[in-house]
C-alpha cells in the first residue's frame, strides 16, 4: 500500500511486485487479489484506489467494463495479445 501512495505515477502490477521484491510469476498474479483488499482499506481511511484500465497496444481498445482488476489475454476488437496492463495509484 505504501508503494502506491508514495509514487507520483500509476504503477503496473509488475512494477508493484518489483518494488516489494516479488519475482515469482504466481505471486505476482496474487497482487491483483491483494489490490481488492487494499481498495477496501484505503476507502476506510478516506482515500481511493484508482485503476487506469488495460488497453490494446495494437488498436487502442480500452477495457472499461472489467468486473475485477486483471490483465485481459486478448483484445475483443482485433484479437491482438499486445495488451498494456492496468495501472494503479492511491489518492487521499
PDB file of N, CA and C in Angstrom:
ATOM      1  N   UNK A   1       0.828  -1.177   0.000  1.00  0.00           N
ATOM      2  CA  UNK A   1       0.000   0.000   0.000  1.00  0.00           C
ATOM      3  C   UNK A   1       0.882   1.254   0.000  1.00  0.00           C
ATOM      4  N   UNK A   2       1.980   1.185   0.702  1.00  0.00           N
ATOM      5  CA  UNK A   2       2.890   2.327   0.777  1.00  0.00           C
ATOM      6  C   UNK A   2       3.494   2.630  -0.592  1.00  0.00           C
ATOM      7  N   UNK A   3       3.793   1.587  -1.355  1.00  0.00           N
ATOM      8  CA  UNK A   3       4.397   1.777  -2.678  1.00  0.00           C
ATOM      9  C   UNK A   3       3.473   2.607  -3.568  1.00  0.00           C
ATOM     10  N   UNK A   4       2.183   2.305  -3.542  1.00  0.00           N
ATOM     11  CA  UNK A   4       1.226   3.018  -4.382  1.00  0.00           C
ATOM     12  C   UNK A   4       0.986   4.447  -3.914  1.00  0.00           C
ATOM     13  N   UNK A   5       0.973   4.660  -2.608  1.00  0.00           N
ATOM     14  CA  UNK A   5       0.678   6.007  -2.112  1.00  0.00           C
ATOM     15  C   UNK A   5       1.888   6.937  -2.194  1.00  0.00           C
ATOM     16  N   UNK A   6       3.097   6.393  -2.231  1.00  0.00           N
ATOM     17  CA  UNK A   6       4.296   7.233  -2.275  1.00  0.00           C
ATOM     18  C   UNK A   6       4.744   7.590  -3.690  1.00  0.00           C
ATOM     19  N   UNK A   7       4.193   6.942  -4.687  1.00  0.00           N
ATOM     20  CA  UNK A   7       4.607   7.221  -6.058  1.00  0.00           C
ATOM     21  C   UNK A   7       3.778   8.363  -6.642  1.00  0.00           C
ATOM     22  N   UNK A   8       4.336   9.042  -7.617  1.00  0.00           N
ATOM     23  CA  UNK A   8       3.612  10.146  -8.245  1.00  0.00           C
ATOM     24  C   UNK A   8       3.025   9.759  -9.601  1.00  0.00           C
ATOM     25  N   UNK A   9       3.096   8.480  -9.950  1.00  0.00           N
ATOM     26  CA  UNK A   9       2.517   7.994 -11.202  1.00  0.00           C
ATOM     27  C   UNK A   9       1.893   6.627 -10.964  1.00  0.00           C
ATOM     28  N   UNK A  10       0.921   6.250 -11.771  1.00  0.00           N
ATOM     29  CA  UNK A  10       0.317   4.919 -11.625  1.00  0.00           C
ATOM     30  C   UNK A  10       1.320   3.812 -11.944  1.00  0.00           C
ATOM     31  N   UNK A  11       1.211   2.692 -11.217  1.00  0.00           N
ATOM     32  CA  UNK A  11       2.124   1.564 -11.386  1.00  0.00           C
ATOM     33  C   UNK A  11       1.378   0.329 -11.870  1.00  0.00           C
ATOM     34  N   UNK A  12       2.061  -0.499 -12.674  1.00  0.00           N
ATOM     35  CA  UNK A  12       1.504  -1.785 -13.072  1.00  0.00           C
ATOM     36  C   UNK A  12       1.743  -2.788 -11.945  1.00  0.00           C
ATOM     37  N   UNK A  13       1.103  -3.935 -12.036  1.00  0.00           N
ATOM     38  CA  UNK A  13       1.287  -4.979 -11.027  1.00  0.00           C
ATOM     39  C   UNK A  13       2.738  -5.454 -11.022  1.00  0.00           C
ATOM     40  N   UNK A  14       3.355  -5.551 -12.186  1.00  0.00           N
ATOM     41  CA  UNK A  14       4.764  -5.970 -12.246  1.00  0.00           C
ATOM     42  C   UNK A  14       5.676  -4.952 -11.568  1.00  0.00           C
ATOM     43  N   UNK A  15       5.392  -3.676 -11.726  1.00  0.00           N
ATOM     44  CA  UNK A  15       6.193  -2.640 -11.066  1.00  0.00           C
ATOM     45  C   UNK A  15       6.006  -2.683  -9.552  1.00  0.00           C
ATOM     46  N   UNK A  16       4.776  -2.934  -9.116  1.00  0.00           N
ATOM     47  CA  UNK A  16       4.500  -3.057  -7.679  1.00  0.00           C
ATOM     48  C   UNK A  16       5.258  -4.252  -7.116  1.00  0.00           C
ATOM     49  N   UNK A  17       5.196  -5.384  -7.835  1.00  0.00           N
ATOM     50  CA  UNK A  17       5.877  -6.599  -7.383  1.00  0.00           C
ATOM     51  C   UNK A  17       7.385  -6.377  -7.284  1.00  0.00           C
ATOM     52  N   UNK A  18       7.971  -5.731  -8.267  1.00  0.00           N
ATOM     53  CA  UNK A  18       9.414  -5.474  -8.240  1.00  0.00           C
ATOM     54  C   UNK A  18       9.781  -4.552  -7.077  1.00  0.00           C
ATOM     55  N   UNK A  19       8.924  -3.581  -6.784  1.00  0.00           N
ATOM     56  CA  UNK A  19       9.205  -2.637  -5.698  1.00  0.00           C
ATOM     57  C   UNK A  19       9.185  -3.311  -4.331  1.00  0.00           C
ATOM     58  N   UNK A  20       8.377  -4.365  -4.193  1.00  0.00           N
ATOM     59  CA  UNK A  20       8.309  -5.059  -2.896  1.00  0.00           C
ATOM     60  C   UNK A  20       9.096  -6.366  -2.892  1.00  0.00           C
ATOM     61  N   UNK A  21       9.799  -6.657  -3.989  1.00  0.00           N
ATOM     62  CA  UNK A  21      10.697  -7.807  -4.026  1.00  0.00           C
ATOM     63  C   UNK A  21      10.053  -9.135  -4.354  1.00  0.00           C
ATOM     64  N   UNK A  22       8.982  -9.129  -5.130  1.00  0.00           N
ATOM     65  CA  UNK A  22       8.331 -10.376  -5.554  1.00  0.00           C
ATOM     66  C   UNK A  22       8.669 -10.605  -7.024  1.00  0.00           C
ATOM     67  N   UNK A  23       9.221 -11.790  -7.320  1.00  0.00           N
ATOM     68  CA  UNK A  23       9.619 -12.084  -8.695  1.00  0.00           C
ATOM     69  C   UNK A  23       8.991 -13.372  -9.232  1.00  0.00           C
ATOM     70  N   UNK A  24       8.348 -14.160  -8.382  1.00  0.00           N
ATOM     71  CA  UNK A  24       7.684 -15.388  -8.810  1.00  0.00           C
ATOM     72  C   UNK A  24       6.385 -15.018  -9.541  1.00  0.00           C
ATOM     73  N   UNK A  25       6.195 -15.456 -10.799  1.00  0.00           N
ATOM     74  CA  UNK A  25       5.000 -15.081 -11.566  1.00  0.00           C
ATOM     75  C   UNK A  25       3.680 -15.451 -10.884  1.00  0.00           C
ATOM     76  N   UNK A  26       3.653 -16.558 -10.146  1.00  0.00           N
ATOM     77  CA  UNK A  26       2.415 -16.934  -9.447  1.00  0.00           C
ATOM     78  C   UNK A  26       2.079 -15.938  -8.349  1.00  0.00           C
ATOM     79  N   UNK A  27       3.098 -15.468  -7.663  1.00  0.00           N
ATOM     80  CA  UNK A  27       2.870 -14.493  -6.601  1.00  0.00           C
ATOM     81  C   UNK A  27       2.525 -13.121  -7.173  1.00  0.00           C
ATOM     82  N   UNK A  28       3.071 -12.798  -8.334  1.00  0.00           N
ATOM     83  CA  UNK A  28       2.751 -11.521  -8.973  1.00  0.00           C
ATOM     84  C   UNK A  28       1.264 -11.476  -9.308  1.00  0.00           C
ATOM     85  N   UNK A  29       0.711 -12.580  -9.796  1.00  0.00           N
ATOM     86  CA  UNK A  29      -0.718 -12.627 -10.113  1.00  0.00           C
ATOM     87  C   UNK A  29      -1.582 -12.454  -8.869  1.00  0.00           C
ATOM     88  N   UNK A  30      -1.090 -12.876  -7.721  1.00  0.00           N
ATOM     89  CA  UNK A  30      -1.877 -12.738  -6.492  1.00  0.00           C
ATOM     90  C   UNK A  30      -1.995 -11.280  -6.053  1.00  0.00           C
ATOM     91  N   UNK A  31      -1.173 -10.411  -6.599  1.00  0.00           N
ATOM     92  CA  UNK A  31      -1.259  -8.990  -6.251  1.00  0.00           C
ATOM     93  C   UNK A  31      -2.600  -8.414  -6.697  1.00  0.00           C
ATOM     94  N   UNK A  32      -3.167  -8.926  -7.785  1.00  0.00           N
ATOM     95  CA  UNK A  32      -4.493  -8.458  -8.211  1.00  0.00           C
ATOM     96  C   UNK A  32      -5.523  -8.696  -7.106  1.00  0.00           C
ATOM     97  N   UNK A  33      -5.463  -9.856  -6.455  1.00  0.00           N
ATOM     98  CA  UNK A  33      -6.367 -10.142  -5.332  1.00  0.00           C
ATOM     99  C   UNK A  33      -6.082  -9.207  -4.166  1.00  0.00           C
ATOM    100  N   UNK A  34      -4.805  -8.967  -3.901  1.00  0.00           N
ATOM    101  CA  UNK A  34      -4.430  -8.067  -2.806  1.00  0.00           C
ATOM    102  C   UNK A  34      -4.945  -6.653  -3.050  1.00  0.00           C
ATOM    103  N   UNK A  35      -4.998  -6.239  -4.305  1.00  0.00           N
ATOM    104  CA  UNK A  35      -5.471  -4.892  -4.617  1.00  0.00           C
ATOM    105  C   UNK A  35      -6.936  -4.692  -4.236  1.00  0.00           C
ATOM    106  N   UNK A  36      -7.740  -5.757  -4.301  1.00  0.00           N
ATOM    107  CA  UNK A  36      -9.139  -5.655  -3.861  1.00  0.00           C
ATOM    108  C   UNK A  36      -9.198  -5.300  -2.382  1.00  0.00           C
ATOM    109  N   UNK A  37      -8.379  -5.956  -1.586  1.00  0.00           N
ATOM    110  CA  UNK A  37      -8.358  -5.702  -0.145  1.00  0.00           C
ATOM    111  C   UNK A  37      -7.747  -4.334   0.162  1.00  0.00           C
ATOM    112  N   UNK A  38      -6.742  -3.958  -0.596  1.00  0.00           N
ATOM    113  CA  UNK A  38      -6.133  -2.641  -0.413  1.00  0.00           C
ATOM    114  C   UNK A  38      -7.158  -1.548  -0.695  1.00  0.00           C
ATOM    115  N   UNK A  39      -7.992  -1.743  -1.713  1.00  0.00           N
ATOM    116  CA  UNK A  39      -9.019  -0.749  -2.044  1.00  0.00           C
ATOM    117  C   UNK A  39      -9.970  -0.537  -0.869  1.00  0.00           C
ATOM    118  N   UNK A  40     -10.357  -1.619  -0.200  1.00  0.00           N
ATOM    119  CA  UNK A  40     -11.250  -1.501   0.959  1.00  0.00           C
ATOM    120  C   UNK A  40     -10.570  -0.763   2.105  1.00  0.00           C
ATOM    121  N   UNK A  41      -9.315  -1.087   2.356  1.00  0.00           N
ATOM    122  CA  UNK A  41      -8.572  -0.440   3.436  1.00  0.00           C
ATOM    123  C   UNK A  41      -8.392   1.049   3.152  1.00  0.00           C
ATOM    124  N   UNK A  42      -8.040   1.377   1.936  1.00  0.00           N
ATOM    125  CA  UNK A  42      -7.832   2.776   1.558  1.00  0.00           C
ATOM    126  C   UNK A  42      -9.138   3.552   1.671  1.00  0.00           C
ATOM    127  N   UNK A  43     -10.242   2.940   1.261  1.00  0.00           N
ATOM    128  CA  UNK A  43     -11.549   3.593   1.334  1.00  0.00           C
ATOM    129  C   UNK A  43     -11.906   3.930   2.773  1.00  0.00           C
ATOM    130  N   UNK A  44     -11.600   3.009   3.701  1.00  0.00           N
ATOM    131  CA  UNK A  44     -11.879   3.265   5.119  1.00  0.00           C
ATOM    132  C   UNK A  44     -11.066   4.433   5.655  1.00  0.00           C
ATOM    133  N   UNK A  45      -9.888   4.642   5.075  1.00  0.00           N
ATOM    134  CA  UNK A  45      -9.017   5.735   5.526  1.00  0.00           C
ATOM    135  C   UNK A  45      -9.278   7.033   4.763  1.00  0.00           C
ATOM    136  N   UNK A  46     -10.301   7.047   3.927  1.00  0.00           N
ATOM    137  CA  UNK A  46     -10.672   8.265   3.212  1.00  0.00           C
ATOM    138  C   UNK A  46      -9.993   8.459   1.871  1.00  0.00           C
ATOM    139  N   UNK A  47      -9.392   7.432   1.332  1.00  0.00           N
ATOM    140  CA  UNK A  47      -8.718   7.529   0.039  1.00  0.00           C
ATOM    141  C   UNK A  47      -9.423   6.715  -1.025  1.00  0.00           C
ATOM    142  N   UNK A  48      -8.821   6.699  -2.194  1.00  0.00           N
ATOM    143  CA  UNK A  48      -9.383   5.957  -3.321  1.00  0.00           C
ATOM    144  C   UNK A  48      -8.246   5.263  -4.068  1.00  0.00           C
ATOM    145  N   UNK A  49      -8.468   4.000  -4.431  1.00  0.00           N
ATOM    146  CA  UNK A  49      -7.540   3.273  -5.296  1.00  0.00           C
ATOM    147  C   UNK A  49      -8.056   3.434  -6.723  1.00  0.00           C
ATOM    148  N   UNK A  50      -7.292   4.120  -7.556  1.00  0.00           N
ATOM    149  CA  UNK A  50      -7.676   4.331  -8.945  1.00  0.00           C
ATOM    150  C   UNK A  50      -6.994   3.304  -9.835  1.00  0.00           C
ATOM    151  N   UNK A  51      -7.735   2.864 -10.877  1.00  0.00           N
ATOM    152  CA  UNK A  51      -7.179   1.940 -11.852  1.00  0.00           C
ATOM    153  C   UNK A  51      -7.318   2.548 -13.241  1.00  0.00           C
ATOM    154  N   UNK A  52      -6.203   2.694 -13.936  1.00  0.00           N
ATOM    155  CA  UNK A  52      -6.244   3.029 -15.356  1.00  0.00           C
ATOM    156  C   UNK A  52      -6.478   1.707 -16.070  1.00  0.00           C
ATOM    157  N   UNK A  53      -7.555   1.570 -16.829  1.00  0.00           N
ATOM    158  CA  UNK A  53      -7.875   0.269 -17.424  1.00  0.00           C
ATOM    159  C   UNK A  53      -6.835  -0.185 -18.441  1.00  0.00           C
ATOM    160  N   UNK A  54      -6.754  -1.511 -18.643  1.00  0.00           N
ATOM    161  CA  UNK A  54      -5.840  -2.033 -19.660  1.00  0.00           C
ATOM    162  C   UNK A  54      -6.250  -1.540 -21.048  1.00  0.00           C
ATOM    163  N   UNK A  55      -5.281  -1.525 -21.959  1.00  0.00           N
ATOM    164  CA  UNK A  55      -5.529  -1.006 -23.296  1.00  0.00           C
ATOM    165  C   UNK A  55      -4.784  -1.863 -24.314  1.00  0.00           C
ATOM    166  N   UNK A  56      -5.404  -2.065 -25.467  1.00  0.00           N
ATOM    167  CA  UNK A  56      -4.760  -2.811 -26.550  1.00  0.00           C
ATOM    168  C   UNK A  56      -3.690  -1.928 -27.184  1.00  0.00           C
ATOM    169  N   UNK A  57      -2.475  -2.443 -27.270  1.00  0.00           N
ATOM    170  CA  UNK A  57      -1.377  -1.684 -27.870  1.00  0.00           C
ATOM    171  C   UNK A  57      -1.479  -1.667 -29.393  1.00  0.00           C
ATOM    172  N   UNK A  58      -2.287  -2.561 -29.955  1.00  0.00           N
ATOM    173  CA  UNK A  58      -2.412  -2.662 -31.402  1.00  0.00           C
ATOM    174  C   UNK A  58      -3.459  -1.692 -31.959  1.00  0.00           C
ATOM    175  N   UNK A  59      -4.688  -1.721 -31.399  1.00  0.00           N
ATOM    176  CA  UNK A  59      -5.774  -0.902 -31.953  1.00  0.00           C
ATOM    177  C   UNK A  59      -6.245   0.200 -31.006  1.00  0.00           C
ATOM    178  N   UNK A  60      -5.787   0.199 -29.757  1.00  0.00           N
ATOM    179  CA  UNK A  60      -6.164   1.248 -28.815  1.00  0.00           C
ATOM    180  C   UNK A  60      -7.430   0.988 -28.028  1.00  0.00           C
ATOM    181  N   UNK A  61      -8.031  -0.191 -28.177  1.00  0.00           N
ATOM    182  CA  UNK A  61      -9.253  -0.515 -27.433  1.00  0.00           C
ATOM    183  C   UNK A  61      -8.984  -0.437 -25.932  1.00  0.00           C
ATOM    184  N   UNK A  62      -9.894   0.213 -25.187  1.00  0.00           N
ATOM    185  CA  UNK A  62      -9.759   0.349 -23.739  1.00  0.00           C
ATOM    186  C   UNK A  62     -10.771  -0.575 -23.072  1.00  0.00           C
ATOM    187  N   UNK A  63     -10.305  -1.409 -22.154  1.00  0.00           N
ATOM    188  CA  UNK A  63     -11.148  -2.360 -21.433  1.00  0.00           C
ATOM    189  C   UNK A  63     -11.805  -1.633 -20.261  1.00  0.00           C
ATOM    190  N   UNK A  64     -12.947  -0.992 -20.505  1.00  0.00           N
ATOM    191  CA  UNK A  64     -13.598  -0.167 -19.485  1.00  0.00           C
ATOM    192  C   UNK A  64     -14.476  -0.965 -18.534  1.00  0.00           C
ATOM    193  N   UNK A  65     -15.084  -2.025 -18.994  1.00  0.00           N
ATOM    194  CA  UNK A  65     -16.094  -2.735 -18.207  1.00  0.00           C
ATOM    195  C   UNK A  65     -15.552  -3.998 -17.546  1.00  0.00           C
ATOM    196  N   UNK A  66     -14.480  -3.868 -16.785  1.00  0.00           N
ATOM    197  CA  UNK A  66     -13.928  -5.017 -16.071  1.00  0.00           C
ATOM    198  C   UNK A  66     -14.634  -5.161 -14.726  1.00  0.00           C
ATOM    199  N   UNK A  67     -15.005  -6.389 -14.377  1.00  0.00           N
ATOM    200  CA  UNK A  67     -15.639  -6.617 -13.080  1.00  0.00           C
ATOM    201  C   UNK A  67     -14.614  -6.712 -11.963  1.00  0.00           C
ATOM    202  N   UNK A  68     -13.390  -7.113 -12.305  1.00  0.00           N
ATOM    203  CA  UNK A  68     -12.314  -7.177 -11.315  1.00  0.00           C
ATOM    204  C   UNK A  68     -11.008  -6.799 -12.004  1.00  0.00           C
ATOM    205  N   UNK A  69     -10.038  -6.296 -11.250  1.00  0.00           N
ATOM    206  CA  UNK A  69      -8.779  -5.890 -11.886  1.00  0.00           C
ATOM    207  C   UNK A  69      -7.972  -7.096 -12.366  1.00  0.00           C
ATOM    208  N   UNK A  70      -7.639  -7.112 -13.633  1.00  0.00           N
ATOM    209  CA  UNK A  70      -6.781  -8.143 -14.210  1.00  0.00           C
ATOM    210  C   UNK A  70      -6.302  -7.672 -15.580  1.00  0.00           C
ATOM    211  N   UNK A  71      -5.339  -8.374 -16.136  1.00  0.00           N
ATOM    212  CA  UNK A  71      -4.855  -8.077 -17.481  1.00  0.00           C
ATOM    213  C   UNK A  71      -5.527  -9.053 -18.435  1.00  0.00           C
ATOM    214  N   UNK A  72      -6.385  -8.573 -19.325  1.00  0.00           N
ATOM    215  CA  UNK A  72      -7.039  -9.468 -20.290  1.00  0.00           C
ATOM    216  C   UNK A  72      -6.014 -10.133 -21.201  1.00  0.00           C
ATOM    217  N   UNK A  73      -6.378 -11.286 -21.738  1.00  0.00           N
ATOM    218  CA  UNK A  73      -5.431 -12.014 -22.580  1.00  0.00           C
ATOM    219  C   UNK A  73      -5.480 -11.584 -24.040  1.00  0.00           C
ATOM    220  N   UNK A  74      -6.671 -11.208 -24.549  1.00  0.00           N
ATOM    221  CA  UNK A  74      -6.805 -10.812 -25.952  1.00  0.00           C
ATOM    222  C   UNK A  74      -7.756  -9.632 -26.084  1.00  0.00           C
ATOM    223  N   UNK A  75      -7.540  -8.858 -27.122  1.00  0.00           N
ATOM    224  CA  UNK A  75      -8.418  -7.738 -27.440  1.00  0.00           C
ATOM    225  C   UNK A  75      -9.664  -8.274 -28.145  1.00  0.00           C
ATOM    226  N   UNK A  76     -10.862  -7.880 -27.698  1.00  0.00           N
ATOM    227  CA  UNK A  76     -12.071  -8.363 -28.365  1.00  0.00           C
ATOM    228  C   UNK A  76     -12.274  -7.752 -29.757  1.00  0.00           C
ATOM    229  N   UNK A  77     -11.631  -6.630 -30.029  1.00  0.00           N
ATOM    230  CA  UNK A  77     -11.806  -5.963 -31.318  1.00  0.00           C
ATOM    231  C   UNK A  77     -10.883  -6.548 -32.387  1.00  0.00           C
ATOM    232  N   UNK A  78      -9.580  -6.647 -32.097  1.00  0.00           N
ATOM    233  CA  UNK A  78      -8.625  -7.074 -33.129  1.00  0.00           C
ATOM    234  C   UNK A  78      -7.949  -8.410 -32.820  1.00  0.00           C
ATOM    235  N   UNK A  79      -8.236  -8.990 -31.660  1.00  0.00           N
ATOM    236  CA  UNK A  79      -7.684 -10.287 -31.227  1.00  0.00           C
ATOM    237  C   UNK A  79      -6.181 -10.255 -30.952  1.00  0.00           C
ATOM    238  N   UNK A  80      -5.621  -9.081 -30.830  1.00  0.00           N
ATOM    239  CA  UNK A  80      -4.202  -8.960 -30.520  1.00  0.00           C
ATOM    240  C   UNK A  80      -3.962  -9.352 -29.063  1.00  0.00           C
ATOM    241  N   UNK A  81      -2.794  -9.886 -28.786  1.00  0.00           N
ATOM    242  CA  UNK A  81      -2.413 -10.226 -27.416  1.00  0.00           C
ATOM    243  C   UNK A  81      -1.484  -9.170 -26.825  1.00  0.00           C
ATOM    244  N   UNK A  82      -1.271  -8.082 -27.541  1.00  0.00           N
ATOM    245  CA  UNK A  82      -0.421  -6.982 -27.062  1.00  0.00           C
ATOM    246  C   UNK A  82      -1.268  -6.040 -26.208  1.00  0.00           C
ATOM    247  N   UNK A  83      -1.482  -6.427 -24.969  1.00  0.00           N
ATOM    248  CA  UNK A  83      -2.326  -5.667 -24.052  1.00  0.00           C
ATOM    249  C   UNK A  83      -1.446  -4.953 -23.028  1.00  0.00           C
ATOM    250  N   UNK A  84      -1.641  -3.644 -22.901  1.00  0.00           N
ATOM    251  CA  UNK A  84      -0.942  -2.883 -21.865  1.00  0.00           C
ATOM    252  C   UNK A  84      -1.672  -3.127 -20.550  1.00  0.00           C
ATOM    253  N   UNK A  85      -0.975  -3.505 -19.497  1.00  0.00           N
ATOM    254  CA  UNK A  85      -1.640  -3.871 -18.239  1.00  0.00           C
ATOM    255  C   UNK A  85      -2.268  -2.666 -17.542  1.00  0.00           C
ATOM    256  N   UNK A  86      -3.218  -2.934 -16.643  1.00  0.00           N
ATOM    257  CA  UNK A  86      -3.799  -1.827 -15.875  1.00  0.00           C
ATOM    258  C   UNK A  86      -2.751  -1.212 -14.956  1.00  0.00           C
ATOM    259  N   UNK A  87      -2.966   0.046 -14.610  1.00  0.00           N
ATOM    260  CA  UNK A  87      -2.057   0.763 -13.708  1.00  0.00           C
ATOM    261  C   UNK A  87      -2.862   1.259 -12.520  1.00  0.00           C
ATOM    262  N   UNK A  88      -2.227   1.268 -11.366  1.00  0.00           N
ATOM    263  CA  UNK A  88      -2.918   1.600 -10.124  1.00  0.00           C
ATOM    264  C   UNK A  88      -2.212   2.719  -9.375  1.00  0.00           C
ATOM    265  N   UNK A  89      -3.012   3.529  -8.694  1.00  0.00           N
ATOM    266  CA  UNK A  89      -2.476   4.576  -7.834  1.00  0.00           C
ATOM    267  C   UNK A  89      -3.466   4.837  -6.703  1.00  0.00           C
ATOM    268  N   UNK A  90      -2.962   5.365  -5.595  1.00  0.00           N
ATOM    269  CA  UNK A  90      -3.803   5.698  -4.442  1.00  0.00           C
ATOM    270  C   UNK A  90      -3.751   7.205  -4.238  1.00  0.00           C
ATOM    271  N   UNK A  91      -4.926   7.790  -4.011  1.00  0.00           N
ATOM    272  CA  UNK A  91      -5.003   9.216  -3.686  1.00  0.00           C
ATOM    273  C   UNK A  91      -5.816   9.391  -2.418  1.00  0.00           C
ATOM    274  N   UNK A  92      -5.320  10.245  -1.525  1.00  0.00           N
ATOM    275  CA  UNK A  92      -6.029  10.555  -0.279  1.00  0.00           C
ATOM    276  C   UNK A  92      -6.601  11.941  -0.346  1.00  0.00           C
TER     277      UNK A  92
END
